[in-house]
mmCIF file of C-alpha atoms in Angstrom:
data_model
loop_
_atom_site.group_PDB
_atom_site.id
_atom_site.type_symbol
_atom_site.label_atom_id
_atom_site.label_comp_id
_atom_site.label_asym_id
_atom_site.label_seq_id
_atom_site.Cartn_x
_atom_site.Cartn_y
_atom_site.Cartn_z
ATOM 1 C CA SER A 1 13.552 -7.111 -3.895
ATOM 2 C CA GLN A 2 10.540 -6.541 -5.998
ATOM 3 C CA GLN A 3 10.072 -2.974 -4.990
ATOM 4 C CA GLY A 4 9.903 -0.651 -7.916
ATOM 5 C CA GLU A 5 10.809 2.920 -8.424
ATOM 6 C CA GLU A 6 8.877 5.918 -9.440
ATOM 7 C CA ASP A 7 9.800 9.234 -10.956
ATOM 8 C CA PRO A 8 9.633 11.883 -10.489
ATOM 9 C CA GLN A 9 9.785 11.670 -6.693
ATOM 10 C CA ALA A 10 7.899 14.971 -6.553
ATOM 11 C CA LEU A 11 5.880 16.858 -9.138
ATOM 12 C CA SER A 12 4.322 20.279 -8.846
ATOM 13 C CA ILE A 13 1.930 21.594 -11.443
ATOM 14 C CA GLN A 14 -0.809 24.254 -11.939
ATOM 15 C CA GLU A 15 -4.508 23.271 -11.746
ATOM 16 C CA GLY A 16 -5.731 22.197 -15.206
ATOM 17 C CA GLU A 17 -2.341 20.852 -16.374
ATOM 18 C CA ASN A 18 -1.714 17.129 -16.968
ATOM 19 C CA ALA A 19 0.468 15.128 -14.529
ATOM 20 C CA THR A 20 2.503 12.185 -15.685
ATOM 21 C CA MET A 21 4.115 9.753 -13.270
ATOM 22 C CA ASN A 22 6.307 6.854 -14.218
ATOM 23 C CA CYS A 23 6.952 3.532 -12.451
ATOM 24 C CA SER A 24 9.523 0.858 -13.148
ATOM 25 C CA TYR A 25 9.510 -2.629 -11.656
ATOM 26 C CA LYS A 26 11.885 -5.554 -11.625
ATOM 27 C CA THR A 27 10.015 -8.872 -11.976
ATOM 28 C CA SER A 28 7.503 -10.422 -14.340
ATOM 29 C CA ILE A 29 3.975 -9.332 -13.365
ATOM 30 C CA ASN A 30 0.433 -10.540 -13.712
ATOM 31 C CA ASN A 31 -0.902 -7.010 -13.323
ATOM 32 C CA LEU A 32 0.065 -3.612 -12.064
ATOM 33 C CA GLN A 33 -2.039 -1.348 -9.890
ATOM 34 C CA TRP A 34 -1.941 2.323 -9.036
ATOM 35 C CA TYR A 35 -2.848 3.678 -5.591
ATOM 36 C CA ARG A 36 -3.313 7.004 -4.203
ATOM 37 C CA GLN A 37 -2.404 8.141 -0.595
ATOM 38 C CA ASN A 38 -3.549 11.501 0.680
ATOM 39 C CA SER A 39 -1.448 12.970 3.446
ATOM 40 C CA GLY A 40 -2.044 11.020 6.793
ATOM 41 C CA ARG A 41 -4.442 8.555 5.230
ATOM 42 C CA GLY A 42 -4.574 5.037 3.856
ATOM 43 C CA LEU A 43 -4.013 4.025 0.264
ATOM 44 C CA VAL A 44 -6.884 3.973 -2.226
ATOM 45 C CA HIS A 45 -7.003 1.877 -5.308
ATOM 46 C CA LEU A 46 -7.184 3.839 -8.489
ATOM 47 C CA ILE A 47 -6.787 1.391 -11.451
ATOM 48 C CA LEU A 48 -5.366 -1.976 -12.384
ATOM 49 C CA ILE A 49 -3.830 -2.881 -15.663
ATOM 50 C CA ARG A 50 -3.168 -6.497 -16.626
ATOM 51 C CA SER A 51 0.002 -7.757 -18.154
ATOM 52 C CA ASN A 52 -1.609 -8.361 -21.466
ATOM 53 C CA GLU A 53 -3.000 -4.841 -21.684
ATOM 54 C CA ARG A 54 -1.126 -1.783 -22.935
ATOM 55 C CA GLU A 55 -3.422 1.056 -21.973
ATOM 56 C CA LYS A 56 -6.357 1.604 -19.714
ATOM 57 C CA HIS A 57 -8.586 4.575 -19.050
ATOM 58 C CA SER A 58 -10.662 5.430 -15.997
ATOM 59 C CA GLY A 59 -12.220 9.031 -15.959
ATOM 60 C CA ARG A 60 -9.361 11.485 -15.919
ATOM 61 C CA LEU A 61 -6.755 8.701 -15.432
ATOM 62 C CA ARG A 62 -4.835 6.915 -18.226
ATOM 63 C CA VAL A 63 -2.474 4.062 -17.441
ATOM 64 C CA THR A 64 -0.022 2.522 -19.899
ATOM 65 C CA LEU A 65 2.034 -0.620 -19.435
ATOM 66 C CA ASP A 66 5.163 -1.658 -21.259
ATOM 67 C CA THR A 67 6.164 -5.107 -20.077
ATOM 68 C CA SER A 68 9.159 -5.209 -22.312
ATOM 69 C CA LYS A 69 10.610 -2.180 -20.473
ATOM 70 C CA LYS A 70 9.040 -3.266 -17.114
ATOM 71 C CA SER A 71 7.521 0.173 -16.910
ATOM 72 C CA SER A 72 4.136 1.934 -16.513
ATOM 73 C CA SER A 73 2.850 5.457 -16.452
ATOM 74 C CA LEU A 74 -0.071 7.232 -14.854
ATOM 75 C CA LEU A 75 -1.400 10.271 -16.559
ATOM 76 C CA ILE A 76 -3.948 12.539 -14.762
ATOM 77 C CA THR A 77 -5.554 14.917 -17.136
ATOM 78 C CA ALA A 78 -7.020 18.249 -16.244
ATOM 79 C CA SER A 79 -5.559 18.132 -12.800
ATOM 80 C CA ARG A 80 -7.364 19.652 -9.829
ATOM 81 C CA ALA A 81 -6.232 20.827 -6.390
ATOM 82 C CA ALA A 82 -7.891 17.788 -4.918
ATOM 83 C CA ASP A 83 -5.590 15.419 -6.855
ATOM 84 C CA THR A 84 -2.791 16.525 -4.590
ATOM 85 C CA ALA A 85 -1.553 13.233 -2.988
ATOM 86 C CA SER A 86 1.168 10.640 -3.360
ATOM 87 C CA TYR A 87 0.782 8.050 -6.006
ATOM 88 C CA PHE A 88 2.121 4.589 -5.838
ATOM 89 C CA CYS A 89 2.416 1.771 -8.315
ATOM 90 C CA ALA A 90 2.271 -1.775 -7.120
ATOM 91 C CA THR A 91 2.879 -5.175 -8.547
ATOM 92 C CA ASP A 92 1.945 -8.451 -6.969
ATOM 93 C CA ASP A 93 4.088 -11.485 -6.345
ATOM 94 C CA GLY A 94 1.846 -13.821 -8.326
ATOM 95 C CA SER A 95 1.209 -15.903 -5.327
ATOM 96 C CA GLY A 96 -2.217 -16.858 -4.077
ATOM 97 C CA ALA A 97 -1.968 -14.195 -1.416
ATOM 98 C CA ASN A 98 -1.307 -11.426 -4.035
ATOM 99 C CA ASN A 99 1.065 -9.651 -1.839
ATOM 100 C CA LEU A 100 1.821 -6.117 -3.200
ATOM 101 C CA PHE A 101 5.190 -4.590 -3.680
ATOM 102 C CA PHE A 102 4.954 -0.847 -4.020
ATOM 103 C CA GLY A 103 7.084 1.720 -5.851
ATOM 104 C CA THR A 104 8.689 4.588 -4.020
ATOM 105 C CA GLY A 105 5.761 6.962 -4.866
ATOM 106 C CA THR A 106 5.460 10.325 -6.496
ATOM 107 C CA ARG A 107 4.304 13.217 -4.509
ATOM 108 C CA LEU A 108 1.937 15.288 -6.657
ATOM 109 C CA THR A 109 1.100 18.898 -5.782
ATOM 110 C CA VAL A 110 -1.528 20.609 -7.841
ATOM 111 C CA ILE A 111 -1.463 24.465 -7.248
ATOM 112 C CA PRO A 112 -4.889 26.123 -7.487
ATOM 113 C CA ASP B 1 -19.371 2.784 7.614
ATOM 114 C CA THR B 2 -15.578 2.341 7.708
ATOM 115 C CA ALA B 3 -14.544 -0.675 5.617
ATOM 116 C CA VAL B 4 -11.127 -1.264 7.168
ATOM 117 C CA SER B 5 -10.521 0.240 10.650
ATOM 118 C CA GLN B 6 -7.398 0.282 12.760
ATOM 119 C CA THR B 7 -6.933 1.154 16.399
ATOM 120 C CA PRO B 8 -5.211 3.116 17.788
ATOM 121 C CA LYS B 9 -4.505 5.789 15.197
ATOM 122 C CA TYR B 10 -1.473 6.916 17.209
ATOM 123 C CA LEU B 11 0.709 4.914 19.500
ATOM 124 C CA VAL B 12 3.564 6.371 21.443
ATOM 125 C CA THR B 13 5.591 3.976 23.595
ATOM 126 C CA GLN B 14 8.908 3.277 25.223
ATOM 127 C CA MET B 15 11.606 0.911 23.837
ATOM 128 C CA GLY B 16 11.220 -2.553 25.149
ATOM 129 C CA ASN B 17 7.500 -2.449 25.551
ATOM 130 C CA ASP B 18 5.023 -4.797 23.977
ATOM 131 C CA LYS B 19 2.013 -3.377 22.002
ATOM 132 C CA SER B 20 -0.788 -4.365 19.780
ATOM 133 C CA ILE B 21 -2.481 -2.739 16.855
ATOM 134 C CA LYS B 22 -5.909 -3.947 16.019
ATOM 135 C CA CYS B 23 -7.488 -4.205 12.515
ATOM 136 C CA GLU B 24 -11.051 -4.983 11.486
ATOM 137 C CA GLN B 25 -12.629 -5.238 8.072
ATOM 138 C CA ASN B 26 -16.384 -5.436 7.489
ATOM 139 C CA LEU B 27 -16.167 -6.259 3.732
ATOM 140 C CA GLY B 28 -16.341 -9.957 4.188
ATOM 141 C CA HIS B 29 -12.883 -10.327 2.677
ATOM 142 C CA ASP B 30 -10.807 -13.479 2.714
ATOM 143 C CA THR B 31 -7.376 -12.152 2.965
ATOM 144 C CA MET B 32 -5.881 -9.487 5.174
ATOM 145 C CA TYR B 33 -2.462 -7.778 5.240
ATOM 146 C CA TRP B 34 -0.127 -5.745 7.301
ATOM 147 C CA TYR B 35 2.227 -3.199 5.586
ATOM 148 C CA LYS B 36 4.927 -0.898 7.178
ATOM 149 C CA GLN B 37 5.469 2.542 5.737
ATOM 150 C CA ASP B 38 8.656 4.189 6.921
ATOM 151 C CA SER B 39 9.658 7.817 7.111
ATOM 152 C CA LYS B 40 10.589 7.887 3.529
ATOM 153 C CA LYS B 41 7.201 6.591 2.534
ATOM 154 C CA PHE B 42 8.422 3.216 1.447
ATOM 155 C CA LEU B 43 5.658 0.679 1.853
ATOM 156 C CA LYS B 44 6.579 -2.975 2.550
ATOM 157 C CA ILE B 45 4.443 -5.956 2.947
ATOM 158 C CA MET B 46 4.879 -7.678 6.367
ATOM 159 C CA PHE B 47 2.207 -10.404 6.398
ATOM 160 C CA SER B 48 -0.705 -11.790 4.507
ATOM 161 C CA TYR B 49 -3.200 -14.013 6.057
ATOM 162 C CA ASN B 50 -6.377 -15.827 5.188
ATOM 163 C CA ASN B 51 -8.082 -18.515 7.230
ATOM 164 C CA LYS B 52 -5.794 -21.138 5.780
ATOM 165 C CA GLU B 53 -2.302 -19.648 5.409
ATOM 166 C CA LEU B 54 -0.041 -17.106 7.023
ATOM 167 C CA ILE B 55 2.679 -15.776 4.737
ATOM 168 C CA ILE B 56 5.477 -13.871 6.394
ATOM 169 C CA ASN B 57 7.866 -11.556 4.719
ATOM 170 C CA GLU B 58 11.236 -13.059 5.630
ATOM 171 C CA THR B 59 12.610 -9.680 6.539
ATOM 172 C CA VAL B 60 10.175 -9.198 9.320
ATOM 173 C CA PRO B 61 11.593 -9.873 12.772
ATOM 174 C CA ASN B 62 9.910 -12.469 14.923
ATOM 175 C CA ARG B 63 9.111 -9.844 17.358
ATOM 176 C CA PHE B 64 6.193 -9.100 15.098
ATOM 177 C CA SER B 65 3.281 -11.584 15.173
ATOM 178 C CA PRO B 66 -0.139 -11.366 13.551
ATOM 179 C CA LYS B 67 -3.034 -12.970 15.282
ATOM 180 C CA SER B 68 -6.423 -13.497 13.794
ATOM 181 C CA PRO B 69 -9.284 -14.257 16.230
ATOM 182 C CA ASP B 70 -11.745 -14.400 13.352
ATOM 183 C CA LYS B 71 -11.966 -13.820 9.623
ATOM 184 C CA ALA B 72 -12.709 -10.114 10.072
ATOM 185 C CA HIS B 73 -9.783 -9.240 12.327
ATOM 186 C CA LEU B 74 -6.055 -9.366 11.884
ATOM 187 C CA ASN B 75 -4.247 -7.858 14.888
ATOM 188 C CA LEU B 76 -0.484 -7.088 14.963
ATOM 189 C CA HIS B 77 1.478 -7.764 18.118
ATOM 190 C CA ILE B 78 4.950 -6.345 18.548
ATOM 191 C CA ASN B 79 7.250 -7.391 21.417
ATOM 192 C CA SER B 80 10.245 -5.733 22.728
ATOM 193 C CA LEU B 81 9.717 -2.552 20.654
ATOM 194 C CA GLU B 82 12.895 -0.928 19.131
ATOM 195 C CA LEU B 83 13.473 2.638 17.805
ATOM 196 C CA GLY B 84 13.445 1.295 14.262
ATOM 197 C CA ASP B 85 9.929 0.032 14.658
ATOM 198 C CA SER B 86 8.674 3.570 14.446
ATOM 199 C CA ALA B 87 6.622 3.839 11.303
ATOM 200 C CA VAL B 88 3.053 3.906 10.024
ATOM 201 C CA TYR B 89 1.515 0.547 9.916
ATOM 202 C CA PHE B 90 -1.314 -0.199 7.520
ATOM 203 C CA CYS B 91 -3.798 -3.007 7.499
ATOM 204 C CA ALA B 92 -5.521 -4.074 4.249
ATOM 205 C CA SER B 93 -7.930 -6.614 3.023
ATOM 206 C CA ARG B 94 -8.895 -8.196 -0.256
ATOM 207 C CA SER B 95 -11.567 -10.343 -1.628
ATOM 208 C CA GLY B 96 -10.555 -13.738 -2.876
ATOM 209 C CA GLY B 97 -11.626 -13.068 -6.425
ATOM 210 C CA ALA B 98 -10.133 -9.586 -6.841
ATOM 211 C CA HIS B 99 -6.657 -7.921 -6.840
ATOM 212 C CA GLU B 100 -7.657 -4.556 -5.375
ATOM 213 C CA GLN B 101 -6.780 -4.061 -1.794
ATOM 214 C CA PHE B 102 -8.600 -1.972 0.730
ATOM 215 C CA PHE B 103 -6.472 -0.085 3.205
ATOM 216 C CA GLY B 104 -7.133 1.060 6.723
ATOM 217 C CA PRO B 105 -6.256 4.564 7.836
ATOM 218 C CA GLY B 106 -2.923 3.617 9.351
ATOM 219 C CA THR B 107 -1.469 3.574 12.842
ATOM 220 C CA ARG B 108 1.485 5.830 13.563
ATOM 221 C CA LEU B 109 3.798 4.139 15.993
ATOM 222 C CA THR B 110 6.423 6.150 17.636
ATOM 223 C CA VAL B 111 9.038 4.353 19.882
ATOM 224 C CA LEU B 112 10.882 6.515 22.275
#
């Protein structure tokens, strides 16, 4: 199975703090994506990092990728209550269909 | 305007019934997907489809069948529903030149 794992499974922080989530995957990748899922909603794409990139930023998001360790991390800086959601990493299977294989997700709770 | 929509949002049915979930995208995307999210929030690809090719995850029972009347729709038909089919099903779409997938709001299926 290509399904990855994320840790921690759940994370609770105070508003204003930084949140770091980690993702490990099993196979070679072309890119890795992070998605966010609010409770009862569909997933929303946050950021994509290519296999030849080591770090990428988008607003308050910072993603790192270590292909030698098959791992990635998502850092959310200066968290807000509205960041409360589940966060998933996803790798694709490299086929033309770009099927995504998701990690197990991290449930982030930001306490106001 | 909703980019990827699914109907119904909730579906409660008895074991053994046949049901369908509809998905429509108005993004002009080439590829559409169905994912299953179980009670532990694990997301797994079920199908990917464009107008040329259907790719089926080998673990999906043949009771599940996607049907695409046109490029903007990919409906999911499920025959002889089982208790284990209870989950949230997500439709997604992707443009041919991009990796980001756009997800629908999900359909919560409960089989009694």
